[in-house]
mmCIF file of C-alpha atoms and ligand atoms in Angstrom:
data_model
loop_
_atom_site.group_PDB
_atom_site.id
_atom_site.type_symbol
_atom_site.label_atom_id
_atom_site.label_comp_id
_atom_site.label_asym_id
_atom_site.label_seq_id
_atom_site.Cartn_x
_atom_site.Cartn_y
_atom_site.Cartn_z
ATOM 1 C CA MET A 2 23.680 44.263 4.918
ATOM 2 C CA PRO A 3 21.689 40.850 4.056
ATOM 3 C CA ASP A 4 23.642 37.634 6.028
ATOM 4 C CA PRO A 5 23.960 35.500 3.103
ATOM 5 C CA ASP A 6 23.698 32.810 5.732
ATOM 6 C CA ARG A 7 20.389 33.145 6.268
ATOM 7 C CA GLU A 8 19.636 33.240 2.680
ATOM 8 C CA ARG A 9 20.875 28.872 2.588
ATOM 9 C CA ARG A 10 19.072 26.512 2.092
ATOM 10 C CA ARG A 11 18.788 23.350 3.384
ATOM 11 C CA VAL A 12 18.580 20.367 0.447
ATOM 12 C CA PHE A 13 18.112 16.953 -0.714
ATOM 13 C CA PHE A 14 17.118 14.266 -2.288
ATOM 14 C CA ALA A 15 14.906 11.779 -1.412
ATOM 15 C CA LEU A 16 11.541 9.120 -2.526
ATOM 16 C CA TRP A 17 8.742 10.411 -1.424
ATOM 17 C CA PRO A 18 6.456 7.316 -0.047
ATOM 18 C CA ASP A 19 2.838 7.206 -2.077
ATOM 19 C CA GLU A 20 -0.157 7.591 -0.016
ATOM 20 C CA PRO A 21 -0.949 3.370 0.812
ATOM 21 C CA THR A 22 3.159 3.645 1.649
ATOM 22 C CA LEU A 23 2.259 6.329 3.669
ATOM 23 C CA GLU A 24 -0.225 4.772 6.250
ATOM 24 C CA ARG A 25 1.916 2.090 6.318
ATOM 25 C CA LEU A 26 4.561 3.109 7.694
ATOM 26 C CA ASP A 27 2.691 5.934 9.832
ATOM 27 C CA GLN A 28 1.157 2.025 11.301
ATOM 28 C CA ILE A 29 3.871 0.627 11.939
ATOM 29 C CA GLY A 30 5.794 3.503 13.260
ATOM 30 C CA LYS A 31 2.465 4.233 15.578
ATOM 31 C CA GLN A 32 3.696 0.306 16.601
ATOM 32 C CA LEU A 33 7.606 0.633 17.632
ATOM 33 C CA HIS A 34 6.596 3.345 19.274
ATOM 34 C CA ALA A 35 4.538 1.255 22.113
ATOM 35 C CA LEU A 36 7.666 -0.770 22.192
ATOM 36 C CA GLY A 37 10.500 1.442 21.840
ATOM 37 C CA GLY A 38 9.956 4.862 22.386
ATOM 38 C CA GLY A 39 10.818 7.867 21.075
ATOM 39 C CA ARG A 40 9.957 10.475 18.750
ATOM 40 C CA ARG A 41 7.499 9.268 15.558
ATOM 41 C CA MET A 42 8.420 11.524 12.786
ATOM 42 C CA ARG A 43 4.941 13.124 11.412
ATOM 43 C CA ARG A 44 3.134 10.558 8.711
ATOM 44 C CA GLU A 45 4.035 13.460 6.441
ATOM 45 C CA THR A 46 7.726 13.593 6.709
ATOM 46 C CA LEU A 47 7.923 10.476 6.141
ATOM 47 C CA HIS A 48 10.876 10.231 3.043
ATOM 48 C CA MET A 49 14.313 7.988 2.269
ATOM 49 C CA THR A 50 17.214 10.068 1.272
ATOM 50 C CA LEU A 51 18.879 9.529 -1.824
ATOM 51 C CA ALA A 52 21.327 12.491 -1.042
ATOM 52 C CA PHE A 53 21.983 14.829 1.399
ATOM 53 C CA ILE A 54 23.422 17.744 0.440
ATOM 54 C CA GLY A 55 23.193 20.641 3.064
ATOM 55 C CA GLU A 56 23.117 23.828 3.684
ATOM 56 C CA VAL A 57 23.610 26.341 -0.104
ATOM 57 C CA PRO A 58 23.444 29.106 -1.390
ATOM 58 C CA PRO A 59 19.963 29.950 -3.149
ATOM 59 C CA ALA A 60 22.491 29.869 -6.546
ATOM 60 C CA ARG A 61 23.578 26.328 -5.647
ATOM 61 C CA ILE A 62 19.638 25.112 -6.549
ATOM 62 C CA LYS A 63 19.675 25.970 -10.311
ATOM 63 C CA ILE A 64 22.286 23.918 -10.730
ATOM 64 C CA LEU A 65 20.949 20.720 -8.456
ATOM 65 C CA ARG A 66 18.164 20.492 -10.262
ATOM 66 C CA GLN A 67 19.886 20.960 -13.345
ATOM 67 C CA ALA A 68 21.752 17.919 -12.548
ATOM 68 C CA ALA A 69 18.936 15.867 -11.413
ATOM 69 C CA GLY A 70 17.115 16.339 -14.963
ATOM 70 C CA ARG A 71 20.113 14.879 -16.241
ATOM 71 C CA VAL A 72 19.037 11.741 -14.215
ATOM 72 C CA ALA A 73 17.652 8.964 -16.614
ATOM 73 C CA ALA A 74 16.666 5.874 -14.601
ATOM 74 C CA PRO A 75 13.640 3.563 -14.648
ATOM 75 C CA ALA A 76 10.962 3.713 -12.545
ATOM 76 C CA PHE A 77 10.981 0.484 -10.035
ATOM 77 C CA SER A 78 9.426 -1.322 -7.203
ATOM 78 C CA LEU A 79 10.844 -1.013 -3.899
ATOM 79 C CA ARG A 80 10.213 -3.837 -1.136
ATOM 80 C CA LEU A 81 10.335 -2.459 2.341
ATOM 81 C CA ASP A 82 10.306 -5.828 4.410
ATOM 82 C CA ARG A 83 12.702 -4.506 6.949
ATOM 83 C CA LEU A 84 12.913 -3.107 10.138
ATOM 84 C CA ASP A 85 15.920 -2.173 12.365
ATOM 85 C CA CYS A 86 16.917 0.216 14.872
ATOM 86 C CA TRP A 87 19.944 1.692 15.389
ATOM 87 C CA ARG A 88 22.083 2.022 18.290
ATOM 88 C CA HIS A 89 24.560 4.761 17.462
ATOM 89 C CA ASN A 90 21.601 7.464 17.078
ATOM 90 C CA ARG A 91 18.535 6.008 18.130
ATOM 91 C CA ILE A 92 16.640 5.816 15.092
ATOM 92 C CA ALA A 93 14.050 3.189 13.494
ATOM 93 C CA TRP A 94 13.924 2.867 10.656
ATOM 94 C CA ALA A 95 11.741 0.633 8.008
ATOM 95 C CA GLY A 96 13.998 -0.250 4.501
ATOM 96 C CA CYS A 97 15.026 -2.799 2.698
ATOM 97 C CA SER A 98 16.893 -6.448 3.088
ATOM 98 C CA ASP A 99 18.497 -6.369 -0.047
ATOM 99 C CA PRO A 100 18.344 -2.752 -2.187
ATOM 100 C CA PRO A 101 16.831 -3.364 -6.015
ATOM 101 C CA LEU A 102 19.607 -2.562 -8.428
ATOM 102 C CA GLN A 103 17.618 0.190 -9.928
ATOM 103 C CA LEU A 104 17.743 2.351 -6.883
ATOM 104 C CA LEU A 105 21.053 1.298 -6.262
ATOM 105 C CA THR A 106 21.151 2.951 -9.846
ATOM 106 C CA LEU A 107 19.703 5.587 -9.671
ATOM 107 C CA VAL A 108 21.254 7.079 -6.363
ATOM 108 C CA GLY A 109 24.675 6.396 -8.303
ATOM 109 C CA GLN A 110 23.345 7.852 -11.253
ATOM 110 C CA LEU A 111 22.468 10.717 -9.096
ATOM 111 C CA TYR A 112 25.350 11.261 -7.466
ATOM 112 C CA GLU A 113 27.633 11.108 -10.433
ATOM 113 C CA ARG A 114 25.291 14.204 -12.343
ATOM 114 C CA LEU A 115 26.215 15.857 -8.827
ATOM 115 C CA GLU A 116 29.796 15.360 -9.526
ATOM 116 C CA ALA A 117 29.443 16.326 -12.736
ATOM 117 C CA ALA A 118 28.200 19.857 -12.112
ATOM 118 C CA GLY A 119 30.852 20.191 -9.794
ATOM 119 C CA LEU A 120 28.701 19.153 -6.371
ATOM 120 C CA PRO A 121 30.785 15.858 -5.275
ATOM 121 C CA LEU A 122 29.389 13.634 -2.225
ATOM 122 C CA GLU A 123 31.128 11.977 0.182
ATOM 123 C CA THR A 124 30.520 8.011 -1.942
ATOM 124 C CA GLY A 125 29.482 5.629 -0.267
ATOM 125 C CA ASP A 126 26.859 7.518 2.627
ATOM 126 C CA PHE A 127 24.042 6.330 1.253
ATOM 127 C CA ALA A 128 21.322 3.604 3.318
ATOM 128 C CA ALA A 129 18.315 3.200 2.259
ATOM 129 C CA HIS A 130 16.244 3.284 5.225
ATOM 130 C CA MET A 131 13.334 5.408 6.218
ATOM 131 C CA THR A 132 13.723 6.988 9.842
ATOM 132 C CA LEU A 133 9.996 6.096 11.285
ATOM 133 C CA LEU A 134 11.186 6.754 14.622
ATOM 134 C CA ARG A 135 13.985 9.218 16.641
ATOM 135 C CA ASN A 136 15.415 8.337 20.014
ATOM 136 C CA VAL A 137 13.891 5.184 21.006
ATOM 137 C CA HIS A 138 15.230 2.631 23.533
ATOM 138 C CA TYR A 139 17.454 0.993 21.917
ATOM 139 C CA ALA A 140 16.819 -2.705 24.187
ATOM 140 C CA ARG A 141 12.792 -2.201 24.441
ATOM 141 C CA CYS A 142 12.569 -2.728 20.017
ATOM 142 C CA GLU A 143 14.151 -6.324 20.415
ATOM 143 C CA PRO A 144 12.528 -8.342 19.066
ATOM 144 C CA LEU A 145 11.300 -6.071 16.282
ATOM 145 C CA PRO A 146 8.653 -6.584 15.379
ATOM 146 C CA GLU A 147 7.491 -8.758 12.121
ATOM 147 C CA LEU A 148 7.409 -6.175 8.501
ATOM 148 C CA GLU A 149 4.678 -7.611 6.226
ATOM 149 C CA PRO A 150 6.552 -6.315 3.090
ATOM 150 C CA ILE A 151 5.467 -2.998 0.940
ATOM 151 C CA ASP A 152 5.649 -3.010 -2.464
ATOM 152 C CA TRP A 153 6.144 0.824 -2.707
ATOM 153 C CA PRO A 154 5.710 1.985 -6.616
ATOM 154 C CA VAL A 155 8.571 4.534 -6.722
ATOM 155 C CA ALA A 156 8.104 6.423 -10.388
ATOM 156 C CA GLU A 157 9.814 10.110 -9.079
ATOM 157 C CA PHE A 158 12.504 11.589 -7.392
ATOM 158 C CA VAL A 159 12.425 14.767 -5.513
ATOM 159 C CA LEU A 160 14.665 17.969 -3.955
ATOM 160 C CA VAL A 161 13.326 18.652 -1.356
ATOM 161 C CA GLU A 162 14.094 21.686 1.004
ATOM 162 C CA SER A 163 14.341 21.393 5.248
ATOM 163 C CA ARG A 164 13.370 23.817 7.720
ATOM 164 C CA LEU A 165 14.511 22.936 11.121
ATOM 165 C CA THR A 166 11.860 24.122 14.329
ATOM 166 C CA PRO A 167 11.674 23.333 17.637
ATOM 167 C CA GLU A 168 8.936 20.883 16.954
ATOM 168 C CA GLY A 169 10.393 18.876 14.078
ATOM 169 C CA PRO A 170 11.836 19.421 10.586
ATOM 170 C CA HIS A 171 9.135 20.837 7.925
ATOM 171 C CA TYR A 172 9.449 19.935 4.203
ATOM 172 C CA GLY A 173 8.664 20.920 1.309
ATOM 173 C CA VAL A 174 9.146 19.628 -2.863
ATOM 174 C CA ILE A 175 11.141 22.323 -4.687
ATOM 175 C CA ASP A 176 11.013 19.755 -7.664
ATOM 176 C CA ARG A 177 10.609 16.335 -9.143
ATOM 177 C CA TRP A 178 11.525 14.340 -12.008
ATOM 178 C CA PRO A 179 10.092 11.631 -13.249
ATOM 179 C CA LEU A 180 11.675 8.259 -13.284
ATOM 180 C CA ALA A 181 11.177 6.232 -17.059
ATOM 181 C CA GLN A 182 8.340 3.924 -16.991
ATOM 182 C CA GLY A 183 8.391 0.699 -18.665
ATOM 183 C CA VAL A 184 11.835 -0.444 -18.284
ATOM 184 C CA GLY A 185 13.709 -2.776 -15.682
ATOM 185 C CA THR A 186 10.270 -3.233 -13.772
HETATM 186 P P1 ATP B 15 17.010 16.973 12.247
HETATM 187 O O1 ATP B 15 17.976 17.059 12.235
HETATM 188 O O2 ATP B 15 15.912 18.166 13.529
HETATM 189 O O3 ATP B 15 16.634 16.038 13.511
HETATM 190 P P2 ATP B 15 15.482 15.808 9.912
HETATM 191 O O4 ATP B 15 17.602 15.034 10.300
HETATM 192 O O5 ATP B 15 14.707 14.827 9.754
HETATM 193 O O6 ATP B 15 15.351 16.661 10.968
HETATM 194 P P3 ATP B 15 17.636 17.113 8.320
HETATM 195 O O7 ATP B 15 18.829 16.768 9.421
HETATM 196 O O8 ATP B 15 17.399 18.965 7.326
HETATM 197 O O9 ATP B 15 16.040 17.114 8.857
HETATM 198 O O10 ATP B 15 17.799 16.182 7.266
HETATM 199 C C1 ATP B 15 16.773 15.949 6.040
HETATM 200 C C2 ATP B 15 17.379 14.392 5.887
HETATM 201 O O11 ATP B 15 18.882 14.038 5.446
HETATM 202 C C3 ATP B 15 17.115 13.539 6.419
HETATM 203 O O12 ATP B 15 16.949 12.404 5.702
HETATM 204 C C4 ATP B 15 18.023 13.268 6.992
HETATM 205 O O13 ATP B 15 18.391 11.830 7.909
HETATM 206 C C5 ATP B 15 19.339 13.540 6.519
HETATM 207 N N1 ATP B 15 20.682 14.264 6.678
HETATM 208 C C6 ATP B 15 21.025 14.890 7.229
HETATM 209 N N2 ATP B 15 22.062 15.083 7.230
HETATM 210 C C7 ATP B 15 22.488 13.544 6.467
HETATM 211 C C8 ATP B 15 24.014 13.573 6.687
HETATM 212 N N3 ATP B 15 24.721 14.117 7.291
HETATM 213 N N4 ATP B 15 24.207 12.396 5.934
HETATM 214 C C9 ATP B 15 23.184 11.402 5.120
HETATM 215 N N5 ATP B 15 22.231 12.201 5.043
HETATM 216 C C10 ATP B 15 21.711 13.151 6.707
HETATM 217 MG MG1 MG B 16 19.555 15.644 10.917
#
């Protein structure tokens, strides 16, 4: 008998950095690691989660893709200007001191489209951050280094599958949606 649990796919919507942004984030991860230790996220796994969906049966993927296809939001520039550590889960992250309206609009729309498709998520879950390190020694991270702002041109969002392994997660893009160019930037 096929085991339905084995077929489930762990998925989430995210922003994936372009190459220059990845490069900068990877360097900052290195600096932070020298301070606070822990486990660096591999360069190719760095991302910003927009909406974590979790483990779903394969048929749900189509519904997620349709919902995402109904998002109509502008492309924007995302300024990453903040480094921080969270004590509760011991991650060090880069993010925005003041998330731009376009980012909140994109996330808000995505949540709305998911809800309209019968897949509501907990609202208030979104925190604009990109995990750089896990299991950091929180106290050793202070004072955090200055982050010279990174201006990341966000031109699309993606649906990603996560496969968890003992060496860390492996992510694969299932589908991508461009954001509208030439408006709101
Ligand atoms: P690992 O779980 O092995 O540490 P990971 O957390 O990077 O790896 P996933 O658990 O598949 O991999 O998570 C994928 C993304 O979704 C990550 O950015 C993670 O922070 C985020 N995420 C995971 N679970 C939740 C959740 N319950 N709520 C919000 N975001 C989540
Ligand atoms: Mg996780």
